[in-house]
Amino acid sequence: MYVCSCFGITEEQVRQHAAAGACTPRQIASVSRAGTDCGSCVRRIQGLLGRGACPRSEAARRPERESAPGRVPAAGPAVPGGPVRTAAAA
């Protein structure tokens, strides 16, 4: 049965992608485009993936390390008002 009518993706294809390691609707979308057009199939994809039904890598099971005190996250702090414009960019 079709899950994504926009791109013709079937339940079996979603299961195959999940067996290959795509464990979230976003990962399914990246390998098949399912869920990226109208979005009506995303809940169905979530249902097919279920909880814990997808094999996870060891890295995904490890909890994230907390950053060291005083360390700025890689993305940096949010700046109100957006990016700073320089004379060269203006």
CSV table of C-alpha atoms in Angstrom, one decimal:
chain,number,residue,atom,x,y,z
A,1,MET,CA,0.0,0.0,0.0
A,2,TYR,CA,1.2,3.5,-0.8
A,3,VAL,CA,2.3,5.7,2.1
A,4,CYS,CA,3.3,8.7,0.1
A,5,SER,CA,1.1,9.4,-2.9
A,6,CYS,CA,3.2,12.4,-3.9
A,7,PHE,CA,6.3,10.3,-4.6
A,8,GLY,CA,4.9,6.8,-4.8
A,9,ILE,CA,6.5,5.4,-1.7
A,10,THR,CA,5.1,2.2,-0.3
A,11,GLU,CA,5.0,0.8,3.2
A,12,GLU,CA,7.5,-1.9,2.1
A,13,GLN,CA,9.9,0.8,0.9
A,14,VAL,CA,9.6,2.6,4.3
A,15,ARG,CA,10.3,-0.7,6.1
A,16,GLN,CA,13.3,-1.4,3.9
A,17,HIS,CA,14.8,2.1,4.6
A,18,ALA,CA,14.1,1.6,8.3
A,19,ALA,CA,15.9,-1.8,8.2
A,20,ALA,CA,18.8,0.0,6.5
A,21,GLY,CA,19.0,2.5,9.4
A,22,ALA,CA,16.6,5.4,8.7
A,23,CYS,CA,15.0,5.6,12.1
A,24,THR,CA,13.0,8.9,11.9
A,25,PRO,CA,10.6,10.4,9.4
A,26,ARG,CA,13.2,13.0,8.6
A,27,GLN,CA,15.7,10.2,7.7
A,28,ILE,CA,13.1,8.4,5.6
A,29,ALA,CA,12.5,11.7,3.8
A,30,SER,CA,16.2,12.2,3.1
A,31,VAL,CA,16.4,8.8,1.4
A,32,SER,CA,13.0,8.7,-0.3
A,33,ARG,CA,11.6,12.2,-0.3
A,34,ALA,CA,8.4,10.8,1.4
A,35,GLY,CA,6.9,13.5,3.6
A,36,THR,CA,8.6,16.4,1.9
A,37,ASP,CA,5.8,17.6,-0.3
A,38,CYS,CA,2.3,17.8,1.2
A,39,GLY,CA,3.3,16.1,4.5
A,40,SER,CA,0.1,14.1,4.9
A,41,CYS,CA,2.1,10.8,5.1
A,42,VAL,CA,4.4,11.8,8.0
A,43,ARG,CA,2.2,10.4,10.7
A,44,ARG,CA,1.8,7.2,8.8
A,45,ILE,CA,5.6,6.9,8.4
A,46,GLN,CA,5.9,7.5,12.2
A,47,GLY,CA,3.4,4.7,12.8
A,48,LEU,CA,5.4,2.3,10.5
A,49,LEU,CA,8.6,3.2,12.3
A,50,GLY,CA,7.1,2.6,15.7
A,51,ARG,CA,9.0,2.8,18.9
A,52,GLY,CA,12.3,0.9,19.1
A,53,ALA,CA,11.5,-1.0,16.0
A,54,CYS,CA,14.4,0.5,14.1
A,55,PRO,CA,18.0,-0.8,14.7
A,56,ARG,CA,20.1,2.0,16.3
A,57,SER,CA,23.8,2.4,16.1
A,58,GLU,CA,25.8,2.4,19.3
A,59,ALA,CA,26.5,6.1,19.0
A,60,ALA,CA,22.8,6.9,19.0
A,61,ARG,CA,22.4,4.9,22.2
A,62,ARG,CA,25.1,6.9,24.1
A,63,PRO,CA,23.9,9.9,26.0
A,64,GLU,CA,25.3,13.2,24.8
A,65,ARG,CA,28.1,14.6,26.8
A,66,GLU,CA,27.5,17.8,28.6
A,67,SER,CA,29.8,20.6,27.5
A,68,ALA,CA,32.5,21.9,29.8
A,69,PRO,CA,31.5,24.8,32.0
A,70,GLY,CA,31.9,28.1,30.2
A,71,ARG,CA,32.1,26.5,26.8
A,72,VAL,CA,30.1,28.0,24.1
A,73,PRO,CA,28.0,25.6,22.0
A,74,ALA,CA,29.1,25.0,18.4
A,75,ALA,CA,26.2,26.9,17.0
A,76,GLY,CA,27.0,29.9,19.1
A,77,PRO,CA,24.7,32.1,21.1
A,78,ALA,CA,21.5,33.5,19.5
A,79,VAL,CA,21.8,37.1,18.6
A,80,PRO,CA,18.6,39.2,18.8
A,81,GLY,CA,17.9,40.9,15.6
A,82,GLY,CA,19.7,38.5,13.4
A,83,PRO,CA,23.2,38.6,11.9
A,84,VAL,CA,25.4,41.7,12.2
A,85,ARG,CA,26.0,43.5,8.9
A,86,THR,CA,29.4,44.8,8.1
A,87,ALA,CA,30.3,47.7,5.7
A,88,ALA,CA,31.5,45.1,3.1
A,89,ALA,CA,28.1,43.3,3.3
A,90,ALA,CA,26.0,46.5,3.0
